[in-house]
Short mmCIF file of C-alpha atoms in Angstrom, two decimals:
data_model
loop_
_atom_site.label_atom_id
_atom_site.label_comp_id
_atom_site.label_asym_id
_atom_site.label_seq_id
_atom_site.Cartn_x
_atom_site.Cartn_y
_atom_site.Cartn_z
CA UNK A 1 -84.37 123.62 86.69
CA UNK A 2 -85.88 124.05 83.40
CA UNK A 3 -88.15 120.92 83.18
CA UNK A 4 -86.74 118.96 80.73
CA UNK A 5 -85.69 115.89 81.97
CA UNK A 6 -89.09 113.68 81.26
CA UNK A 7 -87.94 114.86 77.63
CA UNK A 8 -84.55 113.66 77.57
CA UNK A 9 -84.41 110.69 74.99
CA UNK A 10 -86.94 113.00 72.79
CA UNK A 11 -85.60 114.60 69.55
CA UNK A 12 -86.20 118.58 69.43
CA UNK A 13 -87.69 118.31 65.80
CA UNK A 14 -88.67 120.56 63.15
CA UNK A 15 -91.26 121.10 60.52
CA UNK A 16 -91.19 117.11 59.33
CA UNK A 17 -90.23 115.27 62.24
CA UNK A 18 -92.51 115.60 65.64
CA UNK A 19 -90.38 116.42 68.80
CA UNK A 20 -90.97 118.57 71.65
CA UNK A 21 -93.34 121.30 72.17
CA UNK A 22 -93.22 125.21 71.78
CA UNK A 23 -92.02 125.83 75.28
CA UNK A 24 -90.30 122.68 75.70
CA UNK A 25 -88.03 124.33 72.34
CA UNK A 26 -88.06 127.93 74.08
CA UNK A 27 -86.10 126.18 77.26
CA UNK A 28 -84.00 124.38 75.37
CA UNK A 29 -82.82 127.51 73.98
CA UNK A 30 -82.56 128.79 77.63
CA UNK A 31 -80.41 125.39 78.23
CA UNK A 32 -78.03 126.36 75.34
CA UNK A 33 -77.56 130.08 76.55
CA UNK A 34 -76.89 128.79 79.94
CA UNK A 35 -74.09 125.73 78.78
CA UNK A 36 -72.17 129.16 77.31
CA UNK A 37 -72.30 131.23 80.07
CA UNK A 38 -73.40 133.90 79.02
CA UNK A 39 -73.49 137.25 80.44
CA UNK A 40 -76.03 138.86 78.29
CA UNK A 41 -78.81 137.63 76.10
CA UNK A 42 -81.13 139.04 73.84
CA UNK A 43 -84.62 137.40 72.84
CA UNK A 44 -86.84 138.80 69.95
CA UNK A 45 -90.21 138.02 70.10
CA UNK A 46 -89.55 134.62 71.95
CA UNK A 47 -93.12 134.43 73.15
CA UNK A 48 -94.04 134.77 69.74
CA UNK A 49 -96.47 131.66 68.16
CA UNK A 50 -97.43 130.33 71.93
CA UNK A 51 -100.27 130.26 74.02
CA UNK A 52 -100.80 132.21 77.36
CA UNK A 53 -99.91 129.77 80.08
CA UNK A 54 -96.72 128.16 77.74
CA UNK A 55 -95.51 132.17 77.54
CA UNK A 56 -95.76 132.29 81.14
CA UNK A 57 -93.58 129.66 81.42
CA UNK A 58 -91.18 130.42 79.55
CA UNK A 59 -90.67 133.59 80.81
CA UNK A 60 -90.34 131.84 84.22
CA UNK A 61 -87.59 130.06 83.09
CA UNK A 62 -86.00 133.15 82.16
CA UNK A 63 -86.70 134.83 85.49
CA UNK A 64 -84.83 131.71 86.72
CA UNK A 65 -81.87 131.56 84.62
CA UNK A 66 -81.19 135.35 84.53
CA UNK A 67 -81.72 134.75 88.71
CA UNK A 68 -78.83 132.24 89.34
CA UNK A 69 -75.36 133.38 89.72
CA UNK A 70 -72.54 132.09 87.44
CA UNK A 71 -69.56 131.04 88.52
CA UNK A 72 -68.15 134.65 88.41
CA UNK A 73 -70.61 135.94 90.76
CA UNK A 74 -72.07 138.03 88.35
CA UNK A 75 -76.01 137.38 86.73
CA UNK A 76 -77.01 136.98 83.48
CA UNK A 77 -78.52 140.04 81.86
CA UNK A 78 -81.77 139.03 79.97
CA UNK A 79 -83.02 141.44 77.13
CA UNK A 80 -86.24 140.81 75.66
CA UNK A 81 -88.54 142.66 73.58
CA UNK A 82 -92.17 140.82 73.65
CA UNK A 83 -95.04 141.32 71.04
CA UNK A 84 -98.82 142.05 73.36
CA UNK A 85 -97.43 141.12 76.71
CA UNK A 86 -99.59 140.41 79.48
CA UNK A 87 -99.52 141.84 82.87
CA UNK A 88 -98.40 138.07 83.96
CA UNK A 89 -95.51 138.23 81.59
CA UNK A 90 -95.01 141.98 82.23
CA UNK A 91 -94.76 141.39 86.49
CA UNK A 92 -91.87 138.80 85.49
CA UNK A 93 -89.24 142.00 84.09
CA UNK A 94 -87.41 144.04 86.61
CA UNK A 95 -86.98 147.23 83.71
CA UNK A 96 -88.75 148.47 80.88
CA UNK A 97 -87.55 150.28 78.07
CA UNK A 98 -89.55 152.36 76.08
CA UNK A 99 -88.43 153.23 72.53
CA UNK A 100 -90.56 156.26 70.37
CA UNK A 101 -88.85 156.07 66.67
CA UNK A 102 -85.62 155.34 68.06
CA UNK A 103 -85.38 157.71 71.06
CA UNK A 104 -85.65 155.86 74.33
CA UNK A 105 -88.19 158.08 76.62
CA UNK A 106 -88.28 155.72 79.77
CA UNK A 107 -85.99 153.11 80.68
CA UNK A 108 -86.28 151.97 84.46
CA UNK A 109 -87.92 149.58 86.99
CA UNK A 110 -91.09 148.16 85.31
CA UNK A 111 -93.39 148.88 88.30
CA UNK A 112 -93.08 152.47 87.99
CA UNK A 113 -93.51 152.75 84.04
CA UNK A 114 -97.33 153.10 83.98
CA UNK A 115 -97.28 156.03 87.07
CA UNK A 116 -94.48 157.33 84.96
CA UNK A 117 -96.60 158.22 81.79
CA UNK A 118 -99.42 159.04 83.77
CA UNK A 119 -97.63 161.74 85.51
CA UNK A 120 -96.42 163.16 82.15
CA UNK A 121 -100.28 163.21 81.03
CA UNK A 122 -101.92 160.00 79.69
CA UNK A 123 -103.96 157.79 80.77
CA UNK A 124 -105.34 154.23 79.85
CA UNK A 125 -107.82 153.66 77.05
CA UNK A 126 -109.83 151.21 79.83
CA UNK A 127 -109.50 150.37 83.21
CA UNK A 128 -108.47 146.74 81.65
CA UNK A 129 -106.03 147.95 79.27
CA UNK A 130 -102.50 145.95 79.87
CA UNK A 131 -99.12 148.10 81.04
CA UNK A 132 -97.70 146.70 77.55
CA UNK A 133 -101.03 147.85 75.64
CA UNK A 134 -101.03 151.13 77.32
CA UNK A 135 -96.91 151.61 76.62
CA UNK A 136 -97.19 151.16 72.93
CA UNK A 137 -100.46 153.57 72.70
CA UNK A 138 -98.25 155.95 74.59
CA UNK A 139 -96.14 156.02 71.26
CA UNK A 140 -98.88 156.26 69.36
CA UNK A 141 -100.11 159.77 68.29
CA UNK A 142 -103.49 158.37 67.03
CA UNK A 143 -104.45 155.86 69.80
CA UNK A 144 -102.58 157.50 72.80
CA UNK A 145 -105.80 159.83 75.34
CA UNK A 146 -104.53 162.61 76.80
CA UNK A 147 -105.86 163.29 80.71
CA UNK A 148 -107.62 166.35 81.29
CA UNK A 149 -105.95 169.23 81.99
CA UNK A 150 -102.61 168.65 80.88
CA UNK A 151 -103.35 169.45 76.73
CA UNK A 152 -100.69 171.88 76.47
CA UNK A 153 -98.04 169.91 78.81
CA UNK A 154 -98.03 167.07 77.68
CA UNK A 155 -95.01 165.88 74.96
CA UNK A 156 -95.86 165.42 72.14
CA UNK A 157 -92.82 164.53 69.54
CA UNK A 158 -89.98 161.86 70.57
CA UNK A 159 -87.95 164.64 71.14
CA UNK A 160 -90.08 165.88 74.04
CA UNK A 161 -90.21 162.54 75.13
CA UNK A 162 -86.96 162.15 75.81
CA UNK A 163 -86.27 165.61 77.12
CA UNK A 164 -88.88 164.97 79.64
CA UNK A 165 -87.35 161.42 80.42
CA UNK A 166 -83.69 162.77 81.03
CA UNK A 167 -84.69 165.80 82.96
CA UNK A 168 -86.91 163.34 85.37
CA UNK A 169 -85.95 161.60 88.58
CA UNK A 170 -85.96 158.48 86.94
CA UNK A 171 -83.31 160.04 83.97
CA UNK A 172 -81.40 161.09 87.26
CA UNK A 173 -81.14 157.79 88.98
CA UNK A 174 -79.98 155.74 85.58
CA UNK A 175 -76.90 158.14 85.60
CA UNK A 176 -75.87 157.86 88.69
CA UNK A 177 -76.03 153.90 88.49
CA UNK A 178 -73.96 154.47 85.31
CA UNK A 179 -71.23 156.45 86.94
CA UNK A 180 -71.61 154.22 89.63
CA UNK A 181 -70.97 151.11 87.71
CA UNK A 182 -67.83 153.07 86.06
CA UNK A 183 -66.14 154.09 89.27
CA UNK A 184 -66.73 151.17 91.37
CA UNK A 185 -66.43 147.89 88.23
CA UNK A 186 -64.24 149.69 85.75
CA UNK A 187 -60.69 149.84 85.73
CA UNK A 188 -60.73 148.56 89.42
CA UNK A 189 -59.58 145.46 90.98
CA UNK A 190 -62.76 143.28 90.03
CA UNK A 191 -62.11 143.75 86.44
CA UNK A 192 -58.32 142.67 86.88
CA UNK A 193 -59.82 139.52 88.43
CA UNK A 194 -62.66 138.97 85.97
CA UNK A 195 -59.90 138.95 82.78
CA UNK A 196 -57.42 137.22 85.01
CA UNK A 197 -60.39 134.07 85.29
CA UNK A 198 -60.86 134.40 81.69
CA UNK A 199 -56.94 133.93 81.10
CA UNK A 200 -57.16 130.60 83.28
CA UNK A 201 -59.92 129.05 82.10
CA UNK A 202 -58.31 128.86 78.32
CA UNK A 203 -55.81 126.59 77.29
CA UNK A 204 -52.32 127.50 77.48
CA UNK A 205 -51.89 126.83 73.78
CA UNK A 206 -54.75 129.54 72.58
CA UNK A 207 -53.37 132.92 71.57
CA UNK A 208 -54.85 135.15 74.13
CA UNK A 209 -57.36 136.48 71.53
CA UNK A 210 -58.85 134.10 70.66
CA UNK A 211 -62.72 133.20 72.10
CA UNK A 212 -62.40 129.43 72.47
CA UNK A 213 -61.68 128.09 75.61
CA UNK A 214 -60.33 124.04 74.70
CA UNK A 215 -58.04 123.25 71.85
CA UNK A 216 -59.21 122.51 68.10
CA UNK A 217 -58.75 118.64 68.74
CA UNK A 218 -60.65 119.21 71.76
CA UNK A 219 -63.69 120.43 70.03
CA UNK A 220 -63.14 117.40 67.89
CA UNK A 221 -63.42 114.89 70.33
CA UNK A 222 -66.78 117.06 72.03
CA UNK A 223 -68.22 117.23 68.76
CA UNK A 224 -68.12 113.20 67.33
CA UNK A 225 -69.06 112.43 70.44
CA UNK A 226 -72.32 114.58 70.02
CA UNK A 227 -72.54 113.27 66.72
CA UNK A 228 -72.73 109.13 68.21
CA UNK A 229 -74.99 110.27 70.39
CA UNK A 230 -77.64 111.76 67.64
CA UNK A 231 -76.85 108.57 65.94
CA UNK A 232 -77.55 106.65 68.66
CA UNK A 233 -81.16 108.67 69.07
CA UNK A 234 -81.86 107.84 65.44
CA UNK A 235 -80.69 104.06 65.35
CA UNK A 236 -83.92 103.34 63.34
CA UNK A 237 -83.01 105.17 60.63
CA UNK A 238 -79.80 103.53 60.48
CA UNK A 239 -81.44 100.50 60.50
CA UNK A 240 -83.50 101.13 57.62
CA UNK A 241 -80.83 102.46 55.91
CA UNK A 242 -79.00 99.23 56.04
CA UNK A 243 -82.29 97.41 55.69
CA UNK A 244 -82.69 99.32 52.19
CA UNK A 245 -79.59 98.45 51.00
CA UNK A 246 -79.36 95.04 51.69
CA UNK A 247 -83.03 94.55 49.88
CA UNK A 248 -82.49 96.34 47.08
CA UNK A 249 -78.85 94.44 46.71
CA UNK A 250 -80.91 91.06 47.00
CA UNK A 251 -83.04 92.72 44.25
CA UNK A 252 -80.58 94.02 42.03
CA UNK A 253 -78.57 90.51 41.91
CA UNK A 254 -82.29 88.96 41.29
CA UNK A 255 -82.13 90.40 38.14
CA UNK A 256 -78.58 90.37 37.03
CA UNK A 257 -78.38 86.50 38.92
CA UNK A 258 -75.52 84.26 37.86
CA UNK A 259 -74.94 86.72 34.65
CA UNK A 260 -72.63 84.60 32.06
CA UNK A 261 -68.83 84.83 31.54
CA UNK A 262 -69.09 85.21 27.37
CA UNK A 263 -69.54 88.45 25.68
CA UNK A 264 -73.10 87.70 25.18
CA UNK A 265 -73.34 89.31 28.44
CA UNK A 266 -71.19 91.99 28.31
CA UNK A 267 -74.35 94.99 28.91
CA UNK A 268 -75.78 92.57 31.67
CA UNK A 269 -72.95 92.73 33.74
CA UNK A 270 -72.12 96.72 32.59
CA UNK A 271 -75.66 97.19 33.87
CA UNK A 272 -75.21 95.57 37.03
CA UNK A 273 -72.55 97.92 37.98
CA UNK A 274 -74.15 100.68 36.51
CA UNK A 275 -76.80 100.51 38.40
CA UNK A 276 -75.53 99.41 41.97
CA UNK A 277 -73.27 102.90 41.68
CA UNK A 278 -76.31 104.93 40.62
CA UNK A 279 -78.28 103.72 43.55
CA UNK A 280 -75.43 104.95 46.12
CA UNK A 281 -75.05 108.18 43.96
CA UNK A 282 -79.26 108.51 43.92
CA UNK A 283 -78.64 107.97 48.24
CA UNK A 284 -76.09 110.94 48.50
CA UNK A 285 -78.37 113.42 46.90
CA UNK A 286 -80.56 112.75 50.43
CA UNK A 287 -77.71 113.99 52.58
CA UNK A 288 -77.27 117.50 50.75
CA UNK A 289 -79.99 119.33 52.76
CA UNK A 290 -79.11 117.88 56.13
CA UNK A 291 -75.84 120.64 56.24
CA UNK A 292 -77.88 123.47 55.00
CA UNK A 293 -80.44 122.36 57.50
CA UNK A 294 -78.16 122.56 60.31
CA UNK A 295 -76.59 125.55 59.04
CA UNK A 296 -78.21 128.35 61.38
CA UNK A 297 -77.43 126.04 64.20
CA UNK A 298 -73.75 126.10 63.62
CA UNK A 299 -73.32 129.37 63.11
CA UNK A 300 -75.18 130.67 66.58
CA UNK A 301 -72.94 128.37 68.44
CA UNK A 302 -70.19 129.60 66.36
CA UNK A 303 -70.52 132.99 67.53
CA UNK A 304 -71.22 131.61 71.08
CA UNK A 305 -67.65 130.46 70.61
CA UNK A 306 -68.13 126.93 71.11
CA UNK A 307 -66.51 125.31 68.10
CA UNK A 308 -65.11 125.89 64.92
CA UNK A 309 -67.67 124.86 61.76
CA UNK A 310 -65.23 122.43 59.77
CA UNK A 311 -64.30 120.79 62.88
CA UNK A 312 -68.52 120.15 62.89
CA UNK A 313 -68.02 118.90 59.23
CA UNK A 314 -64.81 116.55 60.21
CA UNK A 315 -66.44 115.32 62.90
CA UNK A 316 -69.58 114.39 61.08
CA UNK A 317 -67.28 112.52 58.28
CA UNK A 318 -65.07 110.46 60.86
CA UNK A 319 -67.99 109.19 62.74
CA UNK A 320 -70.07 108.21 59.75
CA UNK A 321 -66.87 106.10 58.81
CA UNK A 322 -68.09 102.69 60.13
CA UNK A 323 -71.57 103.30 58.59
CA UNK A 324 -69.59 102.33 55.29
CA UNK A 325 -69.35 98.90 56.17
CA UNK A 326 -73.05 99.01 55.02
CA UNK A 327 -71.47 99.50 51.22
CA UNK A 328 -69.75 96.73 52.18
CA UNK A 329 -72.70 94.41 52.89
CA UNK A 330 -74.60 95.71 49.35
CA UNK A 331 -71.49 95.10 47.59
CA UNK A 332 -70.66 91.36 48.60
CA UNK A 333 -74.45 90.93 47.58
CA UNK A 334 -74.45 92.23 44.39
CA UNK A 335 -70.91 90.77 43.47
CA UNK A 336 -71.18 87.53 44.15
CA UNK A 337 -75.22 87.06 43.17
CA UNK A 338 -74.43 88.83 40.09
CA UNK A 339 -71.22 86.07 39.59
CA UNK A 340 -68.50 88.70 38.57
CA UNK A 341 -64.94 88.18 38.45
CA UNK A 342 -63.79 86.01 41.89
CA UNK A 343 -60.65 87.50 42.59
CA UNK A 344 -59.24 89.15 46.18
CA UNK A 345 -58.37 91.81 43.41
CA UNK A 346 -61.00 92.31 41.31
CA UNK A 347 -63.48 92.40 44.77
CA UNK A 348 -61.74 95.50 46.35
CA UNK A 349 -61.35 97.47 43.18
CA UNK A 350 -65.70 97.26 43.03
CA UNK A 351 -65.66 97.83 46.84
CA UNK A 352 -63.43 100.87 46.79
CA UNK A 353 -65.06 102.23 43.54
CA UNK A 354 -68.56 101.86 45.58
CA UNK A 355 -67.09 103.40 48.72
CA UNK A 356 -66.24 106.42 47.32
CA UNK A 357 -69.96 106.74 45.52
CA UNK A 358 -71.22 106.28 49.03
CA UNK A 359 -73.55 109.45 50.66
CA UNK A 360 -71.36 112.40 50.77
CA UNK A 361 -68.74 111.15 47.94
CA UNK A 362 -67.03 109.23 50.52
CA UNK A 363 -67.16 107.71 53.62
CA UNK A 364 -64.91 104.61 53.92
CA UNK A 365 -62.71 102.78 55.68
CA UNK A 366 -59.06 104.69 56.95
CA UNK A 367 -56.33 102.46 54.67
CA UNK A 368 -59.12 104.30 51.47
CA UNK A 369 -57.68 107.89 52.80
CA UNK A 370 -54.10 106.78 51.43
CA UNK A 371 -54.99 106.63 48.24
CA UNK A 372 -54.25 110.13 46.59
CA UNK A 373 -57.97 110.66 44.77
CA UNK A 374 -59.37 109.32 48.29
CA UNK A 375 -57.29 112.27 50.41
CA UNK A 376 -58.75 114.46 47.51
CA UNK A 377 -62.42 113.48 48.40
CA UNK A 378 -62.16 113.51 51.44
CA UNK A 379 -60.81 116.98 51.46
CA UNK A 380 -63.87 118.07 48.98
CA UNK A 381 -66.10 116.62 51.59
CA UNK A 382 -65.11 118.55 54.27
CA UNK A 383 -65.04 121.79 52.43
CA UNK A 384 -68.83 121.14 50.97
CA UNK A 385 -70.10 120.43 54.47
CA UNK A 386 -67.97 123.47 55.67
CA UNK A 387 -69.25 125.85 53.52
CA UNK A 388 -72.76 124.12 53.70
CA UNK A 389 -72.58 125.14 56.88
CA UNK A 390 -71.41 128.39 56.64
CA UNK A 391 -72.97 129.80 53.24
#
């Protein structure tokens, strides 16, 4: 429906990382509106930054989604207020509002808007001026032309404006739909039915106020496996992540190879560990932006009611727990190239020590969460990436 699927194993991207286009990003948005179900959406400037024929198509794909019924047989309300609309993009609206400093002096079916104003006394600048141009000169005391004839009549303020507006025919009709949607919707039998599918469609274990539908664990579940599959789309990375590790392990043990047993070597080997923590602790500092990044992602499907944040942050921490065995890979490397102590013992105190300087603090294997500072990291980690997320 929204043209997407030639697109599907195609990150959306940002300002560093190429992805999909303008309107390929405006109907994912569309996508997202539509997976929550949405009875009402608003759109600022959406058209904003694109070019004529990618406008047009979003808008289509508007047209569509606010055209298809939902599974309440109701339709999506689409609000959108547009920045130099064409007549192409106009044509796509069914109603136009008209706001003059805050006063709303026309709000009704967008084919009549133009004969509207040019029964109260205006008239176009051109014969090519656009319905949107014409509307916003309208409002306008310096670039709006007054028709002949009607200097005195015409309003003036956007107090007259609306005066005129609410005595009209048009004023007339949007009241009578209003009292019309209040005596035949409101506190009748299809409202009883609408909460009554709202009460079934949550979980028996939700308190009846609150907006989620599926339990926190739920969530959980929805959201690491979202987080595999972003992994999955960025296995390179991954793979140069371990890549970099294991090199500059073989590197690091290069230099620190086969260090002695005596005291003459007490710095080498101090260095060695030294700096094999200080290159996971340089590595974390690269995952710090990544929640802030994300940030005004969370909190929009937040408020869509789709998951809690620090279940995002848990999840995000549970499924990066195997990527630890890459620590694990680094630190046989180092250990045994650098000839340190060969004890079962003395290996898994380094390992642990390392696992818990790995990106984010820590990110290790399960038995590691027993220990009491490990619980406490982990804990620390999920409140950073929390509030990360949250600000």
């Amino acid at each position: 429906m929204l043209g997407l699927s030639h697109t599907r194993n195609t990150v959306v991207g940002n300002e560093a990382l190429r992805g999909v286009s303008g309107g390929e990003k405006k109907r994912v948005s569309v996508g997202e509106m539509l997976a929550v179900r949405s009875v009402l959406g608003c759109w600022d400037s959406t058209t904003r930054g694109l070019d004529s024929s990618t406008a047009l198509e979003s808008l289509r794909h508007f047209r569509t989604a606010t055209s298809l019924p939902n599974q309440d047989d109701g339709r999506l309300t689409t609000i959108m207020a547009l920045y130099q609309a064409s007549d192409a993009l106009y044509d796509v609206f069914d109603k136009t509002c008209v706001l003059y400093e805050g006063r709303m002096v026309y709000f009704g079916p967008a084919h009549r808007t133009r004969a509207y104003f040019e029964e109260l006394g205006f008239e176009r600048a051109t014969q090519g001026q656009t319905v949107g141009d014409f509307l916003v000169s309208v409002t306008d005391p310096k670039e709006r032309i007054v028709r002949k004839g009607f200097e005195s009549s015409a309003p003036r303020t956007p107090a007259e404006f609306a005066e005129r507006f609410l005595k009209s025919e048009l004023g007339r009709v949007n009241r009578e739909e209003m009292e019309k949607y209040s005596r035949e919707i409101l506190g009748t039998e299809l409202k009883a039915r609408y909460m009554e599918s709202i009460a079934q469609e949550k979980s028996r274990s939700l308190p009846k106020t609150s907006p989620f539908t599926v339990l926190m664990w739920a969530q959980l579940l929805a959201l690491m496996k979202r987080r595999m599959q972003i992994l999955r789309g960025s296995i390179g990375n991954q793979f140069m992540i371990f890549a970099s590790f294991v090199i500059f392990g073989i590197v690091l043990g290069t230099v620190f190879y086969n260090s002695p047993e005596s005291t003459d070597a007490y710095f080498s080997r101090a260095g060695a560990v030294f700096y094999t923590v200080l290159f996971l602790t340089l590595s974390a500092m690269s995952e710090i932006p990544i929640p802030f990044s994300q940030r005004p992602i969370v909190i929009r499907q937040y408020r869509s009611a789709l998951y809690l944040p620090f279940l995002e942050a848990l999840s995000q921490t549970l499924v990066d727990i195997p990527i630890s065995f890459t620590t694990l890979v680094y630190s046989i490397i180092i250990y045994f190239m650098v000839g340190l102590q060969t004890t079962a013992a003395q290996f898994f105190t380094f390992f642990v020590t390392l696992i818990r300087k790995w990106p984010d603090f820590i990110e290790g294997l399960p038995w590691v969460f027993w220990l009491p500072t490990g619980l406490l990291d982990f804990w620390h980690l999920c409140i950073f990436r929390s509030l990360a997320l949250l600000g």
